[in-house]
GROMACS .gro file of N, CA and C in nm:
model
  546
    1UNK      N    1  -1.507  -1.484   5.109
    1UNK     CA    2  -1.616  -1.581   5.072
    1UNK      C    3  -1.620  -1.566   4.922
    2UNK      N    4  -1.635  -1.694   4.848
    2UNK     CA    5  -1.646  -1.692   4.718
    2UNK      C    6  -1.794  -1.735   4.673
    3UNK      N    7  -1.854  -1.631   4.576
    3UNK     CA    8  -1.965  -1.654   4.559
    3UNK      C    9  -1.981  -1.690   4.394
    4UNK      N   10  -2.105  -1.790   4.390
    4UNK     CA   11  -2.110  -1.823   4.229
    4UNK      C   12  -2.162  -1.717   4.148
    5UNK      N   13  -2.240  -1.609   4.185
    5UNK     CA   14  -2.286  -1.517   4.122
    5UNK      C   15  -2.161  -1.435   4.067
    6UNK      N   16  -2.045  -1.421   4.113
    6UNK     CA   17  -1.934  -1.346   4.061
    6UNK      C   18  -1.907  -1.392   3.916
    7UNK      N   19  -1.930  -1.538   3.934
    7UNK     CA   20  -1.878  -1.629   3.810
    7UNK      C   21  -1.955  -1.585   3.684
    8UNK      N   22  -2.078  -1.589   3.724
    8UNK     CA   23  -2.190  -1.535   3.622
    8UNK      C   24  -2.186  -1.417   3.578
    9UNK      N   25  -2.163  -1.323   3.665
    9UNK     CA   26  -2.120  -1.182   3.629
    9UNK      C   27  -2.007  -1.202   3.563
   10UNK      N   28  -1.892  -1.231   3.573
   10UNK     CA   29  -1.774  -1.229   3.492
   10UNK      C   30  -1.795  -1.284   3.349
   11UNK      N   31  -1.866  -1.397   3.349
   11UNK     CA   32  -1.905  -1.468   3.226
   11UNK      C   33  -1.989  -1.391   3.140
   12UNK      N   34  -2.092  -1.306   3.178
   12UNK     CA   35  -2.152  -1.239   3.096
   12UNK      C   36  -2.128  -1.085   3.070
   13UNK      N   37  -2.045  -1.027   3.176
   13UNK     CA   38  -1.927  -0.918   3.125
   13UNK      C   39  -1.847  -0.989   2.973
   14UNK      N   40  -1.793  -1.063   3.014
   14UNK     CA   41  -1.692  -1.112   2.885
   14UNK      C   42  -1.764  -1.139   2.774
   15UNK      N   43  -1.896  -1.208   2.757
   15UNK     CA   44  -1.948  -1.199   2.645
   15UNK      C   45  -1.997  -1.063   2.615
   16UNK      N   46  -2.061  -0.991   2.677
   16UNK     CA   47  -2.100  -0.863   2.621
   16UNK      C   48  -1.992  -0.772   2.553
   17UNK      N   49  -1.866  -0.810   2.621
   17UNK     CA   50  -1.739  -0.746   2.567
   17UNK      C   51  -1.722  -0.797   2.425
   18UNK      N   52  -1.712  -0.939   2.438
   18UNK     CA   53  -1.681  -0.984   2.307
   18UNK      C   54  -1.779  -0.933   2.198
   19UNK      N   55  -1.916  -0.957   2.218
   19UNK     CA   56  -1.997  -0.905   2.124
   19UNK      C   57  -1.992  -0.764   2.071
   20UNK      N   58  -1.947  -0.679   2.177
   20UNK     CA   59  -1.936  -0.552   2.145
   20UNK      C   60  -1.800  -0.532   2.028
   21UNK      N   61  -1.705  -0.586   2.064
   21UNK     CA   62  -1.579  -0.591   1.992
   21UNK      C   63  -1.602  -0.669   1.862
   22UNK      N   64  -1.698  -0.748   1.832
   22UNK     CA   65  -1.730  -0.825   1.699
   22UNK      C   66  -1.819  -0.694   1.622
   23UNK      N   67  -1.918  -0.665   1.693
   23UNK     CA   68  -2.007  -0.583   1.622
   23UNK      C   69  -1.944  -0.438   1.555
   24UNK      N   70  -1.805  -0.425   1.630
   24UNK     CA   71  -1.758  -0.293   1.582
   24UNK      C   72  -1.644  -0.335   1.464
   25UNK      N   73  -1.638  -0.450   1.438
   25UNK     CA   74  -1.542  -0.476   1.321
   25UNK      C   75  -1.409  -0.500   1.386
   26UNK      N   76  -1.406  -0.516   1.528
   26UNK     CA   77  -1.278  -0.574   1.558
   26UNK      C   78  -1.240  -0.705   1.520
   27UNK      N   79  -1.134  -0.709   1.479
   27UNK     CA   80  -1.062  -0.861   1.461
   27UNK      C   81  -0.952  -0.897   1.532
   28UNK      N   82  -0.926  -1.052   1.552
   28UNK     CA   83  -0.832  -1.081   1.648
   28UNK      C   84  -0.705  -1.066   1.527
   29UNK      N   85  -0.589  -1.070   1.618
   29UNK     CA   86  -0.450  -1.031   1.553
   29UNK      C   87  -0.444  -1.137   1.416
   30UNK      N   88  -0.459  -1.253   1.440
   30UNK     CA   89  -0.445  -1.380   1.344
   30UNK      C   90  -0.562  -1.424   1.272
   31UNK      N   91  -0.643  -1.335   1.255
   31UNK     CA   92  -0.790  -1.352   1.162
   31UNK      C   93  -0.745  -1.345   1.005
   32UNK      N   94  -0.814  -1.430   0.948
   32UNK     CA   95  -0.799  -1.422   0.804
   32UNK      C   96  -0.805  -1.263   0.723
   33UNK      N   97  -0.735  -1.233   0.683
   33UNK     CA   98  -0.712  -1.097   0.621
   33UNK      C   99  -0.875  -1.070   0.523
   34UNK      N  100  -0.943  -0.954   0.514
   34UNK     CA  101  -1.064  -0.956   0.460
   34UNK      C  102  -1.035  -0.966   0.301
   35UNK      N  103  -1.152  -1.044   0.260
   35UNK     CA  104  -1.157  -1.071   0.107
   35UNK      C  105  -1.215  -0.982   0.024
   36UNK      N  106  -1.185  -0.931  -0.061
   36UNK     CA  107  -1.272  -0.853  -0.175
   36UNK      C  108  -1.358  -0.913  -0.246
   37UNK      N  109  -1.477  -0.877  -0.229
   37UNK     CA  110  -1.602  -0.942  -0.311
   37UNK      C  111  -1.599  -0.899  -0.456
   38UNK      N  112  -1.625  -0.983  -0.524
   38UNK     CA  113  -1.680  -0.939  -0.686
   38UNK      C  114  -1.751  -0.813  -0.695
   39UNK      N  115  -1.673  -0.715  -0.789
   39UNK     CA  116  -1.725  -0.583  -0.837
   39UNK      C  117  -1.646  -0.507  -0.865
   40UNK      N  118  -1.644  -0.370  -0.877
   40UNK     CA  119  -1.591  -0.273  -0.948
   40UNK      C  120  -1.465  -0.277  -0.901
   41UNK      N  121  -1.425  -0.270  -0.742
   41UNK     CA  122  -1.290  -0.257  -0.699
   41UNK      C  123  -1.236  -0.406  -0.724
   42UNK      N  124  -1.284  -0.518  -0.716
   42UNK     CA  125  -1.207  -0.663  -0.746
   42UNK      C  126  -1.193  -0.624  -0.885
   43UNK      N  127  -1.266  -0.600  -0.962
   43UNK     CA  128  -1.196  -0.614  -1.140
   43UNK      C  129  -1.113  -0.504  -1.140
   44UNK      N  130  -1.109  -0.400  -1.082
   44UNK     CA  131  -1.001  -0.283  -1.111
   44UNK      C  132  -0.867  -0.344  -1.033
   45UNK      N  133  -0.868  -0.414  -0.935
   45UNK     CA  134  -0.726  -0.459  -0.882
   45UNK      C  135  -0.691  -0.572  -0.982
   46UNK      N  136  -0.785  -0.644  -1.004
   46UNK     CA  137  -0.750  -0.758  -1.100
   46UNK      C  138  -0.663  -0.693  -1.240
   47UNK      N  139  -0.710  -0.593  -1.271
   47UNK     CA  140  -0.676  -0.520  -1.405
   47UNK      C  141  -0.532  -0.473  -1.369
   48UNK      N  142  -0.505  -0.388  -1.260
   48UNK     CA  143  -0.376  -0.359  -1.242
   48UNK      C  144  -0.269  -0.469  -1.228
   49UNK      N  145  -0.326  -0.585  -1.167
   49UNK     CA  146  -0.221  -0.688  -1.142
   49UNK      C  147  -0.198  -0.751  -1.287
   50UNK      N  148  -0.304  -0.765  -1.351
   50UNK     CA  149  -0.258  -0.827  -1.495
   50UNK      C  150  -0.189  -0.763  -1.585
   51UNK      N  151  -0.197  -0.601  -1.546
   51UNK     CA  152  -0.100  -0.515  -1.665
   51UNK      C  153   0.025  -0.483  -1.587
   52UNK      N  154   0.017  -0.511  -1.475
   52UNK     CA  155   0.141  -0.494  -1.394
   52UNK      C  156   0.220  -0.343  -1.402
   53UNK      N  157   0.103  -0.268  -1.412
   53UNK     CA  158   0.140  -0.096  -1.421
   53UNK      C  159   0.029  -0.010  -1.320
   54UNK      N  160   0.060   0.097  -1.331
   54UNK     CA  161  -0.021   0.200  -1.255
   54UNK      C  162  -0.156   0.226  -1.385
   55UNK      N  163  -0.286   0.231  -1.300
   55UNK     CA  164  -0.381   0.275  -1.385
   55UNK      C  165  -0.474   0.368  -1.292
   56UNK      N  166  -0.547   0.413  -1.367
   56UNK     CA  167  -0.637   0.537  -1.310
   56UNK      C  168  -0.790   0.507  -1.364
   57UNK      N  169  -0.871   0.502  -1.271
   57UNK     CA  170  -1.011   0.469  -1.311
   57UNK      C  171  -1.111   0.541  -1.206
   58UNK      N  172  -1.242   0.516  -1.240
   58UNK     CA  173  -1.342   0.533  -1.111
   58UNK      C  174  -1.416   0.444  -1.074
   59UNK      N  175  -1.428   0.433  -0.901
   59UNK     CA  176  -1.497   0.309  -0.864
   59UNK      C  177  -1.606   0.380  -0.777
   60UNK      N  178  -1.733   0.346  -0.812
   60UNK     CA  179  -1.864   0.405  -0.762
   60UNK      C  180  -1.851   0.578  -0.757
   61UNK      N  181  -1.800   0.615  -0.886
   61UNK     CA  182  -1.794   0.750  -0.919
   61UNK      C  183  -1.723   0.825  -0.840
   62UNK      N  184  -1.602   0.753  -0.789
   62UNK     CA  185  -1.475   0.837  -0.690
   62UNK      C  186  -1.367   0.784  -0.777
   63UNK      N  187  -1.274   0.887  -0.808
   63UNK     CA  188  -1.127   0.856  -0.890
   63UNK      C  189  -1.044   0.799  -0.787
   64UNK      N  190  -0.980   0.691  -0.848
   64UNK     CA  191  -0.877   0.601  -0.786
   64UNK      C  192  -0.767   0.561  -0.871
   65UNK      N  193  -0.673   0.549  -0.827
   65UNK     CA  194  -0.517   0.519  -0.875
   65UNK      C  195  -0.490   0.371  -0.810
   66UNK      N  196  -0.437   0.279  -0.937
   66UNK     CA  197  -0.405   0.162  -0.882
   66UNK      C  198  -0.256   0.123  -0.912
   67UNK      N  199  -0.168   0.103  -0.834
   67UNK     CA  200  -0.029   0.070  -0.839
   67UNK      C  201   0.027  -0.055  -0.822
   68UNK      N  202   0.062  -0.123  -0.919
   68UNK     CA  203   0.138  -0.263  -0.912
   68UNK      C  204   0.262  -0.207  -0.818
   69UNK      N  205   0.294  -0.280  -0.735
   69UNK     CA  206   0.405  -0.291  -0.630
   69UNK      C  207   0.483  -0.379  -0.644
   70UNK      N  208   0.453  -0.506  -0.703
   70UNK     CA  209   0.540  -0.620  -0.671
   70UNK      C  210   0.494  -0.772  -0.703
   71UNK      N  211   0.573  -0.853  -0.682
   71UNK     CA  212   0.516  -0.986  -0.644
   71UNK      C  213   0.583  -1.076  -0.573
   72UNK      N  214   0.543  -1.136  -0.488
   72UNK     CA  215   0.615  -1.203  -0.364
   72UNK      C  216   0.549  -1.344  -0.375
   73UNK      N  217   0.512  -1.378  -0.472
   73UNK     CA  218   0.397  -1.539  -0.474
   73UNK      C  219   0.275  -1.482  -0.526
   74UNK      N  220   0.255  -1.366  -0.501
   74UNK     CA  221   0.111  -1.323  -0.539
   74UNK      C  222   0.140  -1.160  -0.568
   75UNK      N  223   0.058  -1.125  -0.648
   75UNK     CA  224   0.091  -0.973  -0.703
   75UNK      C  225   0.038  -0.923  -0.588
   76UNK      N  226   0.126  -0.796  -0.576
   76UNK     CA  227   0.073  -0.686  -0.461
   76UNK      C  228   0.021  -0.559  -0.534
   77UNK      N  229  -0.064  -0.493  -0.500
   77UNK     CA  230  -0.148  -0.388  -0.559
   77UNK      C  231  -0.194  -0.294  -0.446
   78UNK      N  232  -0.175  -0.157  -0.479
   78UNK     CA  233  -0.219  -0.042  -0.393
   78UNK      C  234  -0.332   0.035  -0.469
   79UNK      N  235  -0.446   0.058  -0.410
   79UNK     CA  236  -0.552   0.144  -0.476
   79UNK      C  237  -0.552   0.254  -0.368
   80UNK      N  238  -0.506   0.393  -0.459
   80UNK     CA  239  -0.548   0.516  -0.377
   80UNK      C  240  -0.650   0.598  -0.426
   81UNK      N  241  -0.712   0.630  -0.320
   81UNK     CA  242  -0.879   0.704  -0.333
   81UNK      C  243  -0.810   0.852  -0.368
   82UNK      N  244  -0.836   0.914  -0.478
   82UNK     CA  245  -0.755   1.011  -0.535
   82UNK      C  246  -0.858   1.153  -0.503
   83UNK      N  247  -0.995   1.146  -0.448
   83UNK     CA  248  -1.056   1.236  -0.397
   83UNK      C  249  -1.067   1.300  -0.256
   84UNK      N  250  -0.978   1.211  -0.189
   84UNK     CA  251  -0.957   1.267  -0.043
   84UNK      C  252  -0.810   1.292   0.005
   85UNK      N  253  -0.770   1.377  -0.089
   85UNK     CA  254  -0.638   1.418  -0.065
   85UNK      C  255  -0.627   1.545   0.023
   86UNK      N  256  -0.729   1.573   0.108
   86UNK     CA  257  -0.715   1.716   0.163
   86UNK      C  258  -0.600   1.707   0.258
   87UNK      N  259  -0.520   1.836   0.273
   87UNK     CA  260  -0.417   1.866   0.355
   87UNK      C  261  -0.277   1.764   0.322
   88UNK      N  262  -0.290   1.749   0.181
   88UNK     CA  263  -0.172   1.652   0.168
   88UNK      C  264  -0.177   1.508   0.203
   89UNK      N  265  -0.288   1.455   0.230
   89UNK     CA  266  -0.303   1.294   0.269
   89UNK      C  267  -0.358   1.236   0.157
   90UNK      N  268  -0.342   1.108   0.150
   90UNK     CA  269  -0.399   1.019   0.036
   90UNK      C  270  -0.426   0.927   0.117
   91UNK      N  271  -0.548   0.847   0.069
   91UNK     CA  272  -0.607   0.744   0.159
   91UNK      C  273  -0.565   0.597   0.058
   92UNK      N  274  -0.503   0.524   0.117
   92UNK     CA  275  -0.444   0.387   0.035
   92UNK      C  276  -0.492   0.270   0.097
   93UNK      N  277  -0.501   0.177   0.036
   93UNK     CA  278  -0.520   0.018   0.072
   93UNK      C  279  -0.447  -0.066  -0.011
   94UNK      N  280  -0.358  -0.155   0.070
   94UNK     CA  281  -0.277  -0.251  -0.008
   94UNK      C  282  -0.341  -0.385  -0.020
   95UNK      N  283  -0.351  -0.456  -0.130
   95UNK     CA  284  -0.426  -0.585  -0.157
   95UNK      C  285  -0.306  -0.659  -0.221
   96UNK      N  286  -0.354  -0.806  -0.179
   96UNK     CA  287  -0.281  -0.907  -0.241
   96UNK      C  288  -0.363  -1.004  -0.327
   97UNK      N  289  -0.329  -1.019  -0.460
   97UNK     CA  290  -0.392  -1.109  -0.563
   97UNK      C  291  -0.338  -1.232  -0.602
   98UNK      N  292  -0.388  -1.344  -0.557
   98UNK     CA  293  -0.347  -1.474  -0.564
   98UNK      C  294  -0.464  -1.557  -0.615
   99UNK      N  295  -0.425  -1.560  -0.741
   99UNK     CA  296  -0.520  -1.645  -0.847
   99UNK      C  297  -0.630  -1.549  -0.861
  100UNK      N  298  -0.743  -1.614  -0.816
  100UNK     CA  299  -0.907  -1.536  -0.794
  100UNK      C  300  -0.929  -1.489  -0.657
  101UNK      N  301  -0.838  -1.493  -0.574
  101UNK     CA  302  -0.873  -1.449  -0.452
  101UNK      C  303  -0.782  -1.329  -0.425
  102UNK      N  304  -0.842  -1.218  -0.372
  102UNK     CA  305  -0.799  -1.080  -0.363
  102UNK      C  306  -0.822  -1.035  -0.217
  103UNK      N  307  -0.728  -1.034  -0.142
  103UNK     CA  308  -0.735  -1.000   0.010
  103UNK      C  309  -0.687  -0.860   0.032
  104UNK      N  310  -0.718  -0.768   0.133
  104UNK     CA  311  -0.666  -0.648   0.179
  104UNK      C  312  -0.562  -0.688   0.295
  105UNK      N  313  -0.424  -0.641   0.270
  105UNK     CA  314  -0.322  -0.678   0.349
  105UNK      C  315  -0.309  -0.586   0.452
  106UNK      N  316  -0.344  -0.481   0.455
  106UNK     CA  317  -0.264  -0.396   0.541
  106UNK      C  318  -0.396  -0.329   0.670
  107UNK      N  319  -0.475  -0.417   0.684
  107UNK     CA  320  -0.604  -0.383   0.754
  107UNK      C  321  -0.572  -0.340   0.914
  108UNK      N  322  -0.485  -0.420   0.960
  108UNK     CA  323  -0.444  -0.409   1.077
  108UNK      C  324  -0.292  -0.361   1.115
  109UNK      N  325  -0.248  -0.301   1.002
  109UNK     CA  326  -0.070  -0.248   0.998
  109UNK      C  327  -0.063  -0.104   0.995
  110UNK      N  328   0.043  -0.046   1.045
  110UNK     CA  329   0.069   0.066   1.027
  110UNK      C  330   0.218   0.076   0.945
  111UNK      N  331   0.228   0.108   0.846
  111UNK     CA  332   0.349   0.126   0.759
  111UNK      C  333   0.429   0.219   0.789
  112UNK      N  334   0.570   0.230   0.825
  112UNK     CA  335   0.642   0.336   0.869
  112UNK      C  336   0.651   0.454   0.767
  113UNK      N  337   0.686   0.542   0.783
  113UNK     CA  338   0.702   0.667   0.692
  113UNK      C  339   0.868   0.625   0.648
  114UNK      N  340   0.906   0.687   0.520
  114UNK     CA  341   1.019   0.696   0.495
  114UNK      C  342   1.126   0.786   0.568
  115UNK      N  343   1.259   0.751   0.603
  115UNK     CA  344   1.294   0.857   0.709
  115UNK      C  345   1.335   0.977   0.622
  116UNK      N  346   1.360   1.070   0.700
  116UNK     CA  347   1.395   1.193   0.630
  116UNK      C  348   1.526   1.245   0.703
  117UNK      N  349   1.646   1.195   0.628
  117UNK     CA  350   1.781   1.218   0.671
  117UNK      C  351   1.858   1.229   0.564
  118UNK      N  352   1.960   1.240   0.569
  118UNK     CA  353   2.071   1.292   0.469
  118UNK      C  354   2.074   1.148   0.360
  119UNK      N  355   2.105   1.039   0.440
  119UNK     CA  356   2.154   0.927   0.349
  119UNK      C  357   2.015   0.882   0.275
  120UNK      N  358   1.890   0.861   0.334
  120UNK     CA  359   1.759   0.834   0.286
  120UNK      C  360   1.736   0.932   0.175
  121UNK      N  361   1.751   1.063   0.180
  121UNK     CA  362   1.726   1.148   0.034
  121UNK      C  363   1.839   1.097  -0.064
  122UNK      N  364   1.948   1.116  -0.019
  122UNK     CA  365   2.062   1.051  -0.120
  122UNK      C  366   2.007   0.933  -0.185
  123UNK      N  367   1.970   0.840  -0.132
  123UNK     CA  368   1.952   0.711  -0.195
  123UNK      C  369   1.828   0.732  -0.295
  124UNK      N  370   1.714   0.840  -0.258
  124UNK     CA  371   1.618   0.843  -0.300
  124UNK      C  372   1.639   0.921  -0.471
  125UNK      N  373   1.730   1.026  -0.421
  125UNK     CA  374   1.791   1.114  -0.559
  125UNK      C  375   1.865   1.031  -0.624
  126UNK      N  376   1.960   0.906  -0.600
  126UNK     CA  377   2.006   0.811  -0.676
  126UNK      C  378   1.917   0.736  -0.775
  127UNK      N  379   1.816   0.693  -0.707
  127UNK     CA  380   1.716   0.617  -0.766
  127UNK      C  381   1.648   0.674  -0.885
  128UNK      N  382   1.604   0.786  -0.871
  128UNK     CA  383   1.544   0.905  -0.954
  128UNK      C  384   1.632   0.908  -1.053
  129UNK      N  385   1.750   0.936  -1.058
  129UNK     CA  386   1.832   0.964  -1.141
  129UNK      C  387   1.895   0.851  -1.223
  130UNK      N  388   1.925   0.760  -1.170
  130UNK     CA  389   1.926   0.632  -1.253
  130UNK      C  390   1.803   0.592  -1.333
  131UNK      N  391   1.700   0.612  -1.295
  131UNK     CA  392   1.585   0.584  -1.367
  131UNK      C  393   1.582   0.678  -1.492
  132UNK      N  394   1.593   0.789  -1.452
  132UNK     CA  395   1.610   0.891  -1.569
  132UNK      C  396   1.707   0.857  -1.666
  133UNK      N  397   1.809   0.798  -1.635
  133UNK     CA  398   1.913   0.764  -1.737
  133UNK      C  399   1.883   0.634  -1.822
  134UNK      N  400   1.877   0.528  -1.712
  134UNK     CA  401   1.854   0.377  -1.768
  134UNK      C  402   1.687   0.334  -1.786
  135UNK      N  403   1.628   0.412  -1.774
  135UNK     CA  404   1.471   0.378  -1.769
  135UNK      C  405   1.408   0.331  -1.643
  136UNK      N  406   1.460   0.248  -1.562
  136UNK     CA  407   1.421   0.213  -1.417
  136UNK      C  408   1.531   0.192  -1.324
  137UNK      N  409   1.515   0.185  -1.212
  137UNK     CA  410   1.605   0.154  -1.104
  137UNK      C  411   1.525   0.104  -0.992
  138UNK      N  412   1.585   0.011  -0.914
  138UNK     CA  413   1.535  -0.044  -0.774
  138UNK      C  414   1.664  -0.051  -0.705
  139UNK      N  415   1.645   0.006  -0.577
  139UNK     CA  416   1.727  -0.020  -0.465
  139UNK      C  417   1.673  -0.049  -0.337
  140UNK      N  418   1.744  -0.081  -0.246
  140UNK     CA  419   1.706  -0.127  -0.108
  140UNK      C  420   1.781  -0.023   0.002
  141UNK      N  421   1.701   0.006   0.081
  141UNK     CA  422   1.742   0.113   0.203
  141UNK      C  423   1.670   0.083   0.327
  142UNK      N  424   1.756   0.028   0.434
  142UNK     CA  425   1.708  -0.024   0.573
  142UNK      C  426   1.545  -0.073   0.580
  143UNK      N  427   1.524  -0.154   0.475
  143UNK     CA  428   1.427  -0.241   0.494
  143UNK      C  429   1.313  -0.182   0.383
  144UNK      N  430   1.343  -0.060   0.331
  144UNK     CA  431   1.249   0.003   0.217
  144UNK      C  432   1.306  -0.035   0.088
  145UNK      N  433   1.208  -0.063   0.000
  145UNK     CA  434   1.243  -0.096  -0.171
  145UNK      C  435   1.184   0.029  -0.242
  146UNK      N  436   1.308   0.065  -0.285
  146UNK     CA  437   1.276   0.220  -0.367
  146UNK      C  438   1.271   0.202  -0.515
  147UNK      N  439   1.170   0.188  -0.589
  147UNK     CA  440   1.161   0.158  -0.727
  147UNK      C  441   1.117   0.287  -0.809
  148UNK      N  442   1.188   0.341  -0.902
  148UNK     CA  443   1.171   0.444  -0.999
  148UNK      C  444   1.177   0.397  -1.145
  149UNK      N  445   1.085   0.475  -1.223
  149UNK     CA  446   1.096   0.433  -1.359
  149UNK      C  447   1.038   0.577  -1.435
  150UNK      N  448   1.141   0.577  -1.581
  150UNK     CA  449   1.114   0.680  -1.630
  150UNK      C  450   0.977   0.655  -1.714
  151UNK      N  451   0.878   0.755  -1.729
  151UNK     CA  452   0.755   0.768  -1.768
  151UNK      C  453   0.759   0.795  -1.935
  152UNK      N  454   0.833   0.880  -1.996
  152UNK     CA  455   0.864   0.943  -2.089
  152UNK      C  456   1.007   0.924  -2.165
  153UNK      N  457   1.002   1.010  -2.256
  153UNK     CA  458   1.151   1.022  -2.330
  153UNK      C  459   1.218   1.169  -2.274
  154UNK      N  460   1.317   1.122  -2.267
  154UNK     CA  461   1.414   1.259  -2.210
  154UNK      C  462   1.379   1.369  -2.301
  155UNK      N  463   1.348   1.497  -2.271
  155UNK     CA  464   1.310   1.589  -2.357
  155UNK      C  465   1.454   1.708  -2.383
  156UNK      N  466   1.414   1.825  -2.433
  156UNK     CA  467   1.504   1.914  -2.468
  156UNK      C  468   1.607   1.949  -2.353
  157UNK      N  469   1.530   1.961  -2.237
  157UNK     CA  470   1.568   2.026  -2.117
  157UNK      C  471   1.645   1.897  -2.020
  158UNK      N  472   1.654   1.786  -2.080
  158UNK     CA  473   1.732   1.677  -2.036
  158UNK      C  474   1.661   1.648  -1.883
  159UNK      N  475   1.492   1.648  -1.930
  159UNK     CA  476   1.408   1.613  -1.813
  159UNK      C  477   1.295   1.528  -1.862
  160UNK      N  478   1.244   1.420  -1.749
  160UNK     CA  479   1.124   1.361  -1.795
  160UNK      C  480   1.063   1.315  -1.683
  161UNK      N  481   0.934   1.290  -1.679
  161UNK     CA  482   0.859   1.221  -1.571
  161UNK      C  483   0.913   1.101  -1.511
  162UNK      N  484   0.934   1.092  -1.389
  162UNK     CA  485   0.981   0.986  -1.299
  162UNK      C  486   0.869   0.924  -1.195
  163UNK      N  487   0.827   0.824  -1.232
  163UNK     CA  488   0.729   0.767  -1.113
  163UNK      C  489   0.799   0.707  -1.023
  164UNK      N  490   0.811   0.736  -0.864
  164UNK     CA  491   0.864   0.660  -0.777
  164UNK      C  492   0.783   0.583  -0.669
  165UNK      N  493   0.788   0.452  -0.658
  165UNK     CA  494   0.730   0.368  -0.546
  165UNK      C  495   0.801   0.339  -0.432
  166UNK      N  496   0.795   0.365  -0.333
  166UNK     CA  497   0.846   0.314  -0.182
  166UNK      C  498   0.779   0.234  -0.126
  167UNK      N  499   0.824   0.109  -0.101
  167UNK     CA  500   0.726   0.014  -0.009
  167UNK      C  501   0.809  -0.048   0.105
  168UNK      N  502   0.729  -0.072   0.200
  168UNK     CA  503   0.800  -0.147   0.334
  168UNK      C  504   0.723  -0.282   0.338
  169UNK      N  505   0.800  -0.368   0.363
  169UNK     CA  506   0.734  -0.519   0.397
  169UNK      C  507   0.604  -0.537   0.299
  170UNK      N  508   0.617  -0.490   0.165
  170UNK     CA  509   0.506  -0.523   0.086
  170UNK      C  510   0.408  -0.415   0.076
  171UNK      N  511   0.401  -0.318   0.150
  171UNK     CA  512   0.278  -0.205   0.179
  171UNK      C  513   0.354  -0.075   0.122
  172UNK      N  514   0.269  -0.008   0.053
  172UNK     CA  515   0.308   0.141  -0.003
  172UNK      C  516   0.337   0.237   0.122
  173UNK      N  517   0.450   0.302   0.095
  173UNK     CA  518   0.498   0.390   0.179
  173UNK      C  519   0.476   0.539   0.118
  174UNK      N  520   0.505   0.547  -0.022
  174UNK     CA  521   0.509   0.673  -0.080
  174UNK      C  522   0.509   0.641  -0.237
  175UNK      N  523   0.416   0.704  -0.318
  175UNK     CA  524   0.429   0.702  -0.462
  175UNK      C  525   0.409   0.848  -0.516
  176UNK      N  526   0.483   0.879  -0.606
  176UNK     CA  527   0.474   0.993  -0.682
  176UNK      C  528   0.540   1.022  -0.803
  177UNK      N  529   0.504   1.121  -0.887
  177UNK     CA  530   0.540   1.131  -1.018
  177UNK      C  531   0.597   1.266  -1.011
  178UNK      N  532   0.714   1.289  -1.072
  178UNK     CA  533   0.798   1.437  -1.067
  178UNK      C  534   0.888   1.457  -1.197
  179UNK      N  535   0.919   1.558  -1.245
  179UNK     CA  536   1.014   1.571  -1.322
  179UNK      C  537   1.172   1.593  -1.296
  180UNK      N  538   1.228   1.486  -1.335
  180UNK     CA  539   1.358   1.479  -1.287
  180UNK      C  540   1.435   1.498  -1.414
  181UNK      N  541   1.525   1.623  -1.382
  181UNK     CA  542   1.630   1.654  -1.478
  181UNK      C  543   1.784   1.611  -1.429
  182UNK      N  544   1.857   1.613  -1.542
  182UNK     CA  545   1.999   1.534  -1.533
  182UNK      C  546   2.060   1.668  -1.422
   0.00000   0.00000   0.00000
């Protein structure tokens, strides 16, 4: 026998769950990405996009590094919090700058880590060495984009600092600066 009270109970339960999901910040998969409000973070992201290069600064008293990672109709910028690097982990957020609108692009995404196999290491090494010789180099490997650029002049030991940025689907996978030698 079917009772109308069950309908009311099911509706109340569904509404309660929906309220809890909204209160906890849960978003539907196709919801608009969160927009960055005007302020320190907004200005910093805008500066990185305008300069199209890496910058360091502090936001709310915390050190951050902004990295320009490309242009896909809009500028792509990553902001890394430098004071939460415990155990070798960094906290990074990916943003998209379209005119005056800045949105976070990775709120619901998990970016895959760069493969740790012989072919991947070879491509990474070749990209860094080519950047040392020619100033910059960009290669693609299994959906990843690897960009390296020399940050200084080659010194007496044929070495120079090289910045490497690896992205996947427009989101940061790895960023580092290390001295590379011929």
